[in-house]
């Protein structure tokens, strides 16, 4: 049940527990994770039914979400090595430096995303924060959805009340100032070091003429339509070279049929999914479809449309389409890689980045696109399906594809030293000695000594443009030289014959 106390009081109580360092104990963290896993695994059927009732996912997708979330809890439990942590704790006592020592933040405030894989988004964040030794305040708004009500009951049963609280409204800024914030719903352009914010940036894909179009279509269709098309890492637009567009579309239509036509899965109460969610699904697709139709930045051509999504072609594209959480697969033609780059660069602000970029083509094309398309993460010739589950990775942080959050996200560096560094002996005569002139002069003489430049290897780097030049020479230069050589040969031979008979 939700605590009757206010959010500010709940966080104050958690802060008091955090000061006792109770959650730092490895055995306590293991116990918390074990009980959490036990409670969730015993209620797996109810969780799956709640997911299918609240979202437009299939039975297999709901099962996958629950399985990966529970697997993440097990991984955090297995990663806690009590003996290793005890030895690390007493490194200073044993005369060893603890340069990599970290401490929990204390209290973590979690605002999970609601529209996409909501169970996974809560559990992976919660388990990582608990495994790192923190108290947690979880925001679950009062609603008619089934999953939040179920999570209130299960999480309150699993985690100890003085280390965990569920709140239904935003705490004050003053209370949150002492917490580490995980914001998966609220966008913040420039988060501080105490905010782990999931950005709402767009995702693009580029399919070059050198790509394996069957592979590209399979990965991109799955990324766009899986989990109802709500993944933050689903491609918002796919740039396709005009020479392969027709063949690529054939593969896209082949792979998208099962998503567009619906599913025979049933939801919790046994009624066919199509009877209870088709109206909501169609309404959402129609709204996104209308938004694309009304834009003056492109012309919309519908290739195919079903109950659960559509495939569209955006012609005369002058800017990137907006971020979408609807199952609409949008493609547009490009004449070259530079064509795609120009559209993306003109649309993005100077400090703006894409959430992700997917590149399909020769490795050299992937390298070129990854280098010049400003994205938080890029992939060449594949899309990791695990990326499609869960929230967007927090901005300006190392990206964990599988879990999105690690214990490192929920701890801060607190190094401790007992042994002086090697520079100590060099500076001791200067800082603490009586006659510091000569040691300081020697230190300066070493610093001003000329840097010996390493000789660069005499080689020509063959990059993307160089390869194009060589291909052009091969296609046009060799036949031209052959023609010139043949003309000279026959011309000289004819001249010699005329001279011989004259």
Short mmCIF file of C-alpha atoms in Angstrom, two decimals:
data_model
loop_
_atom_site.label_atom_id
_atom_site.label_comp_id
_atom_site.label_asym_id
_atom_site.label_seq_id
_atom_site.Cartn_x
_atom_site.Cartn_y
_atom_site.Cartn_z
CA UNK A 1 0.00 0.00 0.00
CA UNK A 2 1.05 3.60 -0.55
CA UNK A 3 2.28 5.25 2.59
CA UNK A 4 -0.22 7.81 3.97
CA UNK A 5 2.63 10.20 4.78
CA UNK A 6 3.59 12.97 2.39
CA UNK A 7 6.36 12.48 -0.21
CA UNK A 8 8.63 14.90 1.63
CA UNK A 9 8.26 13.02 4.92
CA UNK A 10 8.83 9.70 3.14
CA UNK A 11 12.10 10.95 1.65
CA UNK A 12 13.17 12.42 5.00
CA UNK A 13 12.64 9.01 6.61
CA UNK A 14 14.71 7.35 3.90
CA UNK A 15 17.47 9.92 4.39
CA UNK A 16 17.55 9.04 8.09
CA UNK A 17 17.97 5.34 7.23
CA UNK A 18 20.65 6.13 4.65
CA UNK A 19 22.73 7.92 7.32
CA UNK A 20 22.93 4.68 9.31
CA UNK A 21 24.65 2.97 6.32
CA UNK A 22 22.44 -0.04 6.92
CA UNK A 23 21.96 -0.63 3.20
CA UNK A 24 25.72 -0.74 2.64
CA UNK A 25 26.01 -4.21 4.16
CA UNK A 26 26.50 -6.89 1.52
CA UNK A 27 24.40 -9.48 3.36
CA UNK A 28 21.53 -7.00 3.72
CA UNK A 29 21.63 -6.16 0.00
CA UNK A 30 21.62 -9.85 -0.90
CA UNK A 31 18.63 -10.43 1.36
CA UNK A 32 16.71 -7.54 -0.19
CA UNK A 33 17.34 -8.80 -3.71
CA UNK A 34 16.50 -12.41 -2.79
CA UNK A 35 13.15 -11.46 -1.24
CA UNK A 36 12.38 -9.16 -4.17
CA UNK A 37 13.06 -11.95 -6.66
CA UNK A 38 11.01 -14.46 -4.66
CA UNK A 39 7.97 -12.18 -4.45
CA UNK A 40 8.07 -11.33 -8.15
CA UNK A 41 8.65 -14.86 -9.42
CA UNK A 42 5.74 -16.20 -7.36
CA UNK A 43 3.46 -13.59 -8.95
CA UNK A 44 4.67 -13.92 -12.54
CA UNK A 45 1.24 -14.84 -14.03
CA UNK A 46 -0.42 -11.81 -12.40
CA UNK A 47 2.36 -9.51 -13.62
CA UNK A 48 2.08 -10.81 -17.17
CA UNK A 49 -1.69 -10.35 -17.18
CA UNK A 50 -1.34 -6.79 -15.86
CA UNK A 51 1.18 -5.97 -18.58
CA UNK A 52 -1.08 -7.28 -21.34
CA UNK A 53 -4.03 -5.40 -19.90
CA UNK A 54 -2.18 -2.07 -19.66
CA UNK A 55 -0.17 -2.22 -22.90
CA UNK A 56 -0.60 -3.53 -26.44
CA UNK A 57 1.97 -6.28 -26.15
CA UNK A 58 1.61 -9.93 -27.08
CA UNK A 59 1.82 -12.77 -24.60
CA UNK A 60 5.36 -13.57 -25.76
CA UNK A 61 6.44 -9.94 -25.34
CA UNK A 62 4.95 -9.73 -21.83
CA UNK A 63 6.67 -12.99 -20.90
CA UNK A 64 9.98 -11.70 -22.25
CA UNK A 65 9.70 -8.45 -20.29
CA UNK A 66 9.06 -10.29 -17.03
CA UNK A 67 11.83 -12.81 -17.69
CA UNK A 68 14.46 -10.17 -18.43
CA UNK A 69 13.47 -8.11 -15.38
CA UNK A 70 13.71 -11.10 -13.05
CA UNK A 71 16.97 -12.15 -14.69
CA UNK A 72 18.38 -8.70 -13.97
CA UNK A 73 17.57 -9.09 -10.25
CA UNK A 74 19.38 -12.45 -10.23
CA UNK A 75 22.41 -10.91 -11.94
CA UNK A 76 22.69 -8.19 -9.30
CA UNK A 77 22.38 -10.79 -6.54
CA UNK A 78 25.11 -12.94 -8.08
CA UNK A 79 27.40 -9.93 -8.56
CA UNK A 80 27.61 -9.28 -4.81
CA UNK A 81 30.79 -11.02 -3.62
CA UNK A 82 30.81 -10.76 0.17
CA UNK A 83 34.44 -11.85 0.64
CA UNK A 84 35.69 -9.51 -2.07
CA UNK A 85 33.75 -6.57 -0.67
CA UNK A 86 35.03 -7.26 2.85
CA UNK A 87 38.62 -7.30 1.58
CA UNK A 88 38.03 -4.06 -0.31
CA UNK A 89 36.58 -2.43 2.80
CA UNK A 90 39.75 -3.13 4.82
CA UNK A 91 42.32 -2.14 2.17
CA UNK A 92 43.37 0.97 4.09
CA UNK A 93 43.69 -1.09 7.28
CA UNK A 94 46.01 -3.44 5.40
CA UNK A 95 48.11 -0.61 4.00
CA UNK A 96 46.65 -0.68 0.48
CA UNK A 97 45.21 2.19 -1.54
CA UNK A 98 41.51 2.13 -2.42
CA UNK A 99 41.63 4.31 -5.53
CA UNK A 100 38.46 2.76 -7.00
CA UNK A 101 36.40 2.99 -3.82
CA UNK A 102 32.77 4.03 -4.33
CA UNK A 103 29.91 4.89 -1.98
CA UNK A 104 26.13 4.73 -2.49
CA UNK A 105 24.35 8.01 -3.10
CA UNK A 106 22.03 7.42 -0.16
CA UNK A 107 18.49 7.95 -1.47
CA UNK A 108 17.44 7.35 -5.07
CA UNK A 109 14.21 8.82 -6.43
CA UNK A 110 12.80 6.88 -9.40
CA UNK A 111 10.24 8.21 -11.86
CA UNK A 112 9.70 5.26 -14.24
CA UNK A 113 8.32 5.42 -17.76
CA UNK A 114 4.72 4.30 -18.09
CA UNK A 115 4.07 3.72 -21.79
CA UNK A 116 6.80 1.21 -22.69
CA UNK A 117 7.83 -1.94 -20.79
CA UNK A 118 6.74 -0.39 -17.46
CA UNK A 119 7.54 -3.43 -15.33
CA UNK A 120 11.05 -3.81 -16.70
CA UNK A 121 11.69 -0.07 -16.36
CA UNK A 122 10.83 -0.18 -12.66
CA UNK A 123 12.61 -3.40 -11.72
CA UNK A 124 15.96 -2.86 -13.48
CA UNK A 125 16.27 0.60 -11.95
CA UNK A 126 15.13 -0.49 -8.50
CA UNK A 127 17.35 -3.59 -8.37
CA UNK A 128 20.46 -1.67 -9.47
CA UNK A 129 19.84 1.02 -6.85
CA UNK A 130 19.30 -1.57 -4.10
CA UNK A 131 22.35 -3.60 -5.18
CA UNK A 132 24.47 -0.43 -4.92
CA UNK A 133 23.34 0.07 -1.31
CA UNK A 134 20.74 2.82 -1.57
CA UNK A 135 17.33 3.55 -0.12
CA UNK A 136 14.70 4.04 -2.84
CA UNK A 137 11.65 6.26 -3.30
CA UNK A 138 9.53 5.05 -6.23
CA UNK A 139 6.87 7.22 -7.81
CA UNK A 140 3.76 5.30 -8.88
CA UNK A 141 0.83 7.55 -9.71
CA UNK A 142 -2.70 6.57 -8.73
CA UNK A 143 -4.42 5.35 -11.88
CA UNK A 144 -6.81 2.74 -13.21
CA UNK A 145 -3.98 0.70 -14.67
CA UNK A 146 -3.47 -2.79 -13.33
CA UNK A 147 0.32 -2.87 -13.06
CA UNK A 148 0.89 0.11 -10.70
CA UNK A 149 -1.64 -1.28 -8.21
CA UNK A 150 -0.02 -4.68 -8.37
CA UNK A 151 3.49 -3.24 -7.93
CA UNK A 152 2.38 -1.26 -4.89
CA UNK A 153 1.35 -4.48 -3.21
CA UNK A 154 4.28 -6.66 -4.29
CA UNK A 155 7.14 -4.19 -3.72
CA UNK A 156 5.83 -3.17 -0.31
CA UNK A 157 5.79 -6.85 0.59
CA UNK A 158 9.30 -7.48 -0.72
CA UNK A 159 11.35 -4.51 0.53
CA UNK A 160 11.75 -3.24 4.08
CA UNK A 161 9.67 -0.17 4.85
CA UNK A 162 12.49 1.95 6.26
CA UNK A 163 14.58 1.51 3.09
CA UNK A 164 11.83 1.75 0.45
CA UNK A 165 8.81 3.98 -0.09
CA UNK A 166 6.18 4.37 -2.80
CA UNK A 167 4.89 7.88 -3.39
CA UNK A 168 2.12 9.04 -5.73
CA UNK A 169 3.09 12.69 -6.31
CA UNK A 170 6.21 14.78 -6.82
CA UNK A 171 8.22 15.68 -3.72
CA UNK A 172 9.39 19.25 -3.24
CA UNK A 173 12.56 20.46 -4.93
CA UNK A 174 14.15 20.87 -1.50
CA UNK A 175 13.60 17.20 -0.64
CA UNK A 176 14.88 16.04 -4.01
CA UNK A 177 18.04 18.16 -3.73
CA UNK A 178 19.63 15.51 -1.53
CA UNK A 179 18.63 12.57 -3.78
CA UNK A 180 19.91 10.98 -6.95
CA UNK A 181 17.09 11.41 -9.47
CA UNK A 182 16.19 8.84 -12.14
CA UNK A 183 13.83 10.57 -14.55
CA UNK A 184 12.53 8.37 -17.34
CA UNK A 185 9.47 10.52 -18.12
CA UNK A 186 10.45 14.13 -17.38
CA UNK A 187 12.72 15.60 -20.09
CA UNK A 188 15.62 17.82 -19.01
CA UNK A 189 17.88 19.29 -21.68
CA UNK A 190 20.94 19.71 -19.48
CA UNK A 191 20.84 17.30 -16.55
CA UNK A 192 23.16 17.76 -13.60
CA UNK A 193 25.42 15.09 -12.14
CA UNK A 194 22.63 14.10 -9.71
CA UNK A 195 20.11 13.43 -12.49
CA UNK A 196 19.92 10.32 -14.66
CA UNK A 197 17.58 11.53 -17.40
CA UNK A 198 16.27 9.44 -20.28
CA UNK A 199 16.31 11.74 -23.34
CA UNK A 200 13.42 11.99 -25.80
CA UNK A 201 15.68 12.33 -28.85
CA UNK A 202 14.96 10.86 -32.25
CA UNK A 203 16.37 7.71 -33.86
CA UNK A 204 17.36 7.35 -37.52
CA UNK A 205 18.47 4.51 -39.74
CA UNK A 206 20.44 4.64 -42.99
CA UNK A 207 20.38 1.78 -45.51
CA UNK A 208 23.15 2.13 -48.07
CA UNK A 209 23.12 0.48 -51.49
CA UNK A 210 25.88 -1.86 -50.22
CA UNK A 211 23.64 -3.21 -47.44
CA UNK A 212 22.21 -6.67 -46.97
CA UNK A 213 18.66 -5.42 -47.49
CA UNK A 214 17.01 -8.59 -46.15
CA UNK A 215 18.92 -8.27 -42.87
CA UNK A 216 18.29 -4.53 -42.67
CA UNK A 217 14.55 -4.95 -43.21
CA UNK A 218 14.29 -7.70 -40.61
CA UNK A 219 16.05 -5.69 -37.89
CA UNK A 220 14.38 -2.36 -38.65
CA UNK A 221 10.85 -3.79 -38.86
CA UNK A 222 11.31 -5.59 -35.53
CA UNK A 223 12.67 -2.42 -33.92
CA UNK A 224 9.76 -0.30 -35.15
CA UNK A 225 6.84 -2.66 -34.48
CA UNK A 226 7.88 -4.77 -31.47
CA UNK A 227 6.16 -3.95 -28.17
CA UNK A 228 3.51 -1.93 -29.98
CA UNK A 229 6.08 0.42 -31.52
CA UNK A 230 6.60 2.24 -28.21
CA UNK A 231 10.33 1.64 -27.72
CA UNK A 232 12.37 4.87 -27.46
CA UNK A 233 14.95 3.12 -29.68
CA UNK A 234 12.51 2.40 -32.53
CA UNK A 235 13.63 4.17 -35.76
CA UNK A 236 11.61 7.32 -36.45
CA UNK A 237 12.71 7.44 -40.09
CA UNK A 238 14.68 5.12 -42.37
CA UNK A 239 16.83 6.64 -45.12
CA UNK A 240 17.09 4.21 -48.05
CA UNK A 241 19.24 4.58 -51.13
CA UNK A 242 16.94 5.09 -54.11
CA UNK A 243 18.59 2.27 -56.10
CA UNK A 244 17.54 -0.39 -53.59
CA UNK A 245 14.33 1.17 -52.29
CA UNK A 246 11.97 -1.10 -54.21
CA UNK A 247 13.68 -4.32 -53.14
CA UNK A 248 14.00 -3.05 -49.58
CA UNK A 249 10.26 -2.29 -49.41
CA UNK A 250 9.43 -5.81 -50.54
CA UNK A 251 11.39 -7.22 -47.60
CA UNK A 252 9.82 -4.67 -45.22
CA UNK A 253 6.30 -5.68 -46.26
CA UNK A 254 7.14 -9.36 -45.90
CA UNK A 255 8.41 -8.91 -42.32
CA UNK A 256 5.74 -6.42 -41.22
CA UNK A 257 2.69 -8.52 -42.10
CA UNK A 258 2.56 -10.31 -38.75
CA UNK A 259 2.73 -7.01 -36.86
CA UNK A 260 0.19 -5.11 -38.95
CA UNK A 261 -2.42 -7.85 -39.09
CA UNK A 262 -2.63 -8.28 -35.32
CA UNK A 263 -2.19 -11.26 -33.07
CA UNK A 264 -4.30 -14.11 -31.81
CA UNK A 265 -2.93 -13.76 -28.28
CA UNK A 266 -5.41 -13.42 -25.48
CA UNK A 267 -5.29 -11.08 -22.54
CA UNK A 268 -5.83 -11.65 -18.86
CA UNK A 269 -9.59 -12.20 -18.80
CA UNK A 270 -9.54 -14.56 -21.76
CA UNK A 271 -11.06 -12.21 -24.33
CA UNK A 272 -9.23 -11.89 -27.64
CA UNK A 273 -6.73 -9.07 -27.64
CA UNK A 274 -8.20 -7.61 -30.81
CA UNK A 275 -11.59 -7.08 -29.11
CA UNK A 276 -10.23 -5.00 -26.23
CA UNK A 277 -7.22 -3.13 -27.57
CA UNK A 278 -7.90 -2.64 -31.29
CA UNK A 279 -9.90 0.56 -30.74
CA UNK A 280 -7.19 2.09 -28.56
CA UNK A 281 -4.44 0.90 -30.90
CA UNK A 282 -6.17 2.19 -34.03
CA UNK A 283 -6.86 5.55 -32.39
CA UNK A 284 -3.21 6.01 -31.48
CA UNK A 285 -2.03 5.06 -34.98
CA UNK A 286 -4.61 7.38 -36.55
CA UNK A 287 -3.44 10.33 -34.47
CA UNK A 288 0.20 9.79 -35.43
CA UNK A 289 -0.83 9.20 -39.04
CA UNK A 290 -2.73 12.49 -39.16
CA UNK A 291 0.23 14.36 -37.68
CA UNK A 292 2.43 13.05 -40.51
CA UNK A 293 -0.19 13.93 -43.12
CA UNK A 294 -0.55 17.51 -41.92
CA UNK A 295 3.15 18.33 -42.06
CA UNK A 296 4.48 20.54 -44.85
CA UNK A 297 8.02 19.15 -44.51
CA UNK A 298 7.22 16.08 -46.64
CA UNK A 299 4.55 14.35 -48.68
CA UNK A 300 3.02 11.23 -47.19
CA UNK A 301 2.37 8.17 -49.33
CA UNK A 302 0.78 5.18 -47.61
CA UNK A 303 2.30 1.91 -48.74
CA UNK A 304 0.27 -0.37 -46.47
CA UNK A 305 -1.82 0.01 -43.35
CA UNK A 306 -3.26 -2.45 -40.84
CA UNK A 307 -5.03 -2.47 -37.51
CA UNK A 308 -1.73 -2.24 -35.61
CA UNK A 309 0.39 0.09 -37.73
CA UNK A 310 1.41 1.28 -41.15
CA UNK A 311 4.30 1.55 -43.59
CA UNK A 312 4.61 4.97 -45.20
CA UNK A 313 6.89 6.74 -47.66
CA UNK A 314 7.89 10.35 -46.97
CA UNK A 315 8.85 12.04 -50.23
CA UNK A 316 10.44 15.47 -50.66
CA UNK A 317 11.67 15.29 -47.08
CA UNK A 318 13.18 18.56 -45.85
CA UNK A 319 13.41 17.83 -42.11
CA UNK A 320 13.33 14.87 -39.77
CA UNK A 321 9.90 13.68 -38.58
CA UNK A 322 9.16 14.06 -34.85
CA UNK A 323 9.78 11.43 -32.18
CA UNK A 324 7.16 8.71 -32.48
CA UNK A 325 5.87 6.05 -30.09
CA UNK A 326 3.43 4.66 -32.64
CA UNK A 327 3.93 1.65 -34.94
CA UNK A 328 4.45 3.61 -38.15
CA UNK A 329 7.41 2.58 -40.29
CA UNK A 330 8.50 5.70 -42.21
CA UNK A 331 11.03 5.52 -45.05
CA UNK A 332 12.44 8.14 -47.38
CA UNK A 333 14.72 8.01 -50.41
CA UNK A 334 18.28 9.34 -50.53
CA UNK A 335 20.64 9.65 -53.46
CA UNK A 336 23.80 9.19 -51.38
CA UNK A 337 25.10 9.01 -47.84
CA UNK A 338 25.92 12.71 -48.00
CA UNK A 339 22.26 13.38 -48.84
CA UNK A 340 21.19 11.73 -45.56
CA UNK A 341 23.89 13.57 -43.63
CA UNK A 342 22.77 16.95 -44.96
CA UNK A 343 19.13 16.38 -43.94
CA UNK A 344 20.14 15.27 -40.44
CA UNK A 345 22.68 18.05 -39.90
CA UNK A 346 20.30 20.78 -41.07
CA UNK A 347 17.57 19.57 -38.72
CA UNK A 348 19.58 19.09 -35.51
CA UNK A 349 20.53 21.96 -33.25
CA UNK A 350 24.23 22.50 -32.59
CA UNK A 351 24.17 20.78 -29.19
CA UNK A 352 21.47 18.24 -30.10
CA UNK A 353 22.22 14.57 -30.62
CA UNK A 354 20.20 11.63 -31.85
CA UNK A 355 19.31 8.95 -29.33
CA UNK A 356 20.62 6.24 -31.66
CA UNK A 357 21.57 5.64 -35.28
CA UNK A 358 21.45 2.36 -37.19
CA UNK A 359 23.65 1.97 -40.27
CA UNK A 360 23.35 -0.83 -42.81
CA UNK A 361 25.97 -1.20 -45.52
CA UNK A 362 29.64 -1.96 -46.02
CA UNK A 363 31.77 -1.56 -42.88
CA UNK A 364 33.43 1.49 -44.44
CA UNK A 365 30.00 3.11 -44.87
CA UNK A 366 29.15 2.27 -41.27
CA UNK A 367 32.38 3.89 -40.08
CA UNK A 368 31.71 7.00 -42.13
CA UNK A 369 28.13 7.38 -40.90
CA UNK A 370 29.02 6.67 -37.26
CA UNK A 371 31.69 9.34 -37.44
CA UNK A 372 29.55 12.11 -38.94
CA UNK A 373 26.07 11.44 -37.54
CA UNK A 374 25.90 12.86 -34.04
CA UNK A 375 24.22 10.09 -32.00
CA UNK A 376 24.54 8.85 -28.43
CA UNK A 377 25.11 5.33 -29.74
CA UNK A 378 25.30 3.78 -33.21
CA UNK A 379 25.20 0.26 -34.60
CA UNK A 380 26.33 -1.08 -37.96
CA UNK A 381 24.49 -3.95 -39.65
CA UNK A 382 22.45 -4.98 -36.60
CA UNK A 383 20.13 -3.71 -33.88
CA UNK A 384 20.50 -5.32 -30.45
CA UNK A 385 16.99 -6.48 -29.59
CA UNK A 386 17.70 -6.10 -25.88
CA UNK A 387 17.99 -2.36 -26.52
CA UNK A 388 14.30 -2.26 -27.46
CA UNK A 389 13.25 -3.23 -23.93
CA UNK A 390 13.37 -0.61 -21.20
CA UNK A 391 13.85 3.15 -21.07
CA UNK A 392 16.33 5.26 -22.99
CA UNK A 393 19.79 5.17 -21.43
CA UNK A 394 20.54 8.23 -19.27
CA UNK A 395 22.23 11.14 -21.01
CA UNK A 396 26.00 11.63 -20.75
CA UNK A 397 26.49 8.25 -19.09
CA UNK A 398 28.08 4.99 -20.23
CA UNK A 399 25.39 2.95 -22.00
CA UNK A 400 24.66 -0.57 -20.83
CA UNK A 401 22.76 -2.22 -23.69
CA UNK A 402 21.40 -5.11 -21.64
CA UNK A 403 20.32 -3.51 -18.36
CA UNK A 404 20.42 0.27 -19.05
CA UNK A 405 21.41 0.86 -15.40
CA UNK A 406 24.33 -0.56 -13.44
CA UNK A 407 25.37 -0.19 -9.80
CA UNK A 408 27.97 2.35 -10.93
CA UNK A 409 25.14 4.72 -11.88
CA UNK A 410 23.96 4.67 -8.27
CA UNK A 411 27.27 5.21 -6.50
CA UNK A 412 29.85 7.99 -6.44
CA UNK A 413 33.63 7.92 -6.39
CA UNK A 414 35.15 8.15 -2.90
CA UNK A 415 38.82 7.09 -3.26
CA UNK A 416 40.96 6.55 -0.16
CA UNK A 417 44.79 6.44 -0.06
CA UNK A 418 47.44 5.42 2.43
CA UNK A 419 50.51 5.03 0.19
CA UNK A 420 51.96 8.23 -1.36
CA UNK A 421 52.26 8.46 -5.15
CA UNK A 422 55.58 8.32 -7.02
CA UNK A 423 55.50 12.09 -7.51
CA UNK A 424 55.80 12.56 -3.74
CA UNK A 425 59.56 12.00 -3.66
CA UNK A 426 60.17 14.49 -6.49
CA UNK A 427 58.14 17.28 -4.87
CA UNK A 428 59.16 16.68 -1.23
CA UNK A 429 62.48 18.63 -1.48
CA UNK A 430 60.65 21.55 -3.15
CA UNK A 431 57.52 21.77 -1.01
CA UNK A 432 58.93 20.68 2.36
CA UNK A 433 62.73 21.04 1.95
CA UNK A 434 64.90 23.93 3.17
CA UNK A 435 66.82 24.44 -0.09
CA UNK A 436 64.27 24.12 -2.88
CA UNK A 437 66.00 26.06 -5.67
CA UNK A 438 68.05 23.25 -7.19
CA UNK A 439 65.26 20.61 -7.09
CA UNK A 440 62.85 23.13 -8.63
CA UNK A 441 65.40 24.01 -11.35
CA UNK A 442 65.95 20.33 -12.11
CA UNK A 443 62.19 19.79 -12.35
CA UNK A 444 61.85 22.74 -14.75
CA UNK A 445 64.81 21.60 -16.86
CA UNK A 446 63.16 18.22 -17.34
CA UNK A 447 59.81 19.83 -18.19
CA UNK A 448 61.21 22.25 -20.82
CA UNK A 449 63.24 19.59 -22.62
CA UNK A 450 62.12 19.36 -26.24
CA UNK A 451 59.61 16.67 -27.12
CA UNK A 452 61.12 14.17 -29.52
CA UNK A 453 58.64 13.87 -32.30
CA UNK A 454 57.96 10.37 -33.55
CA UNK A 455 58.42 9.90 -37.27
CA UNK A 456 55.12 9.16 -38.96
CA UNK A 457 54.87 6.14 -41.19
CA UNK A 458 54.79 7.09 -44.85
CA UNK A 459 51.53 5.55 -45.86
CA UNK A 460 48.29 6.72 -47.38
CA UNK A 461 45.19 6.15 -45.31
CA UNK A 462 42.50 4.64 -47.50
CA UNK A 463 39.21 5.97 -46.20
CA UNK A 464 35.70 6.14 -47.60
CA UNK A 465 36.43 8.93 -50.09
CA UNK A 466 39.72 7.38 -51.20
CA UNK A 467 37.92 4.12 -51.96
CA UNK A 468 35.45 6.06 -54.10
CA UNK A 469 38.31 7.65 -56.02
CA UNK A 470 39.94 4.27 -56.64
CA UNK A 471 36.64 2.76 -57.76
CA UNK A 472 36.13 5.68 -60.14
CA UNK A 473 39.60 5.22 -61.57
CA UNK A 474 38.94 1.53 -62.02
CA UNK A 475 35.61 2.06 -63.76
CA UNK A 476 36.56 4.98 -66.00
CA UNK A 477 40.34 5.32 -65.95
CA UNK A 478 41.35 1.82 -67.04
CA UNK A 479 39.05 1.68 -70.12
CA UNK A 480 40.17 5.20 -71.08
CA UNK A 481 43.86 4.34 -70.79
CA UNK A 482 43.24 1.14 -72.75
CA UNK A 483 41.61 3.09 -75.57
CA UNK A 484 44.42 5.66 -75.63
CA UNK A 485 47.06 2.91 -75.64
CA UNK A 486 45.33 1.01 -78.45
CA UNK A 487 44.96 4.18 -80.51
CA UNK A 488 48.63 5.01 -80.12
CA UNK A 489 49.66 1.46 -81.01
CA UNK A 490 47.61 1.24 -84.21
CA UNK A 491 48.39 4.84 -85.15
CA UNK A 492 52.15 4.35 -84.82
CA UNK A 493 52.00 1.03 -86.70
CA UNK A 494 50.04 2.62 -89.55
CA UNK A 495 52.51 5.50 -89.71
CA UNK A 496 55.49 3.15 -89.84
CA UNK A 497 53.94 1.17 -92.68
CA UNK A 498 53.24 4.31 -94.71
CA UNK A 499 56.79 5.52 -94.12
CA UNK A 500 58.23 2.12 -95.16
CA UNK A 501 56.35 2.08 -98.49
CA UNK A 502 56.92 5.74 -99.34
#
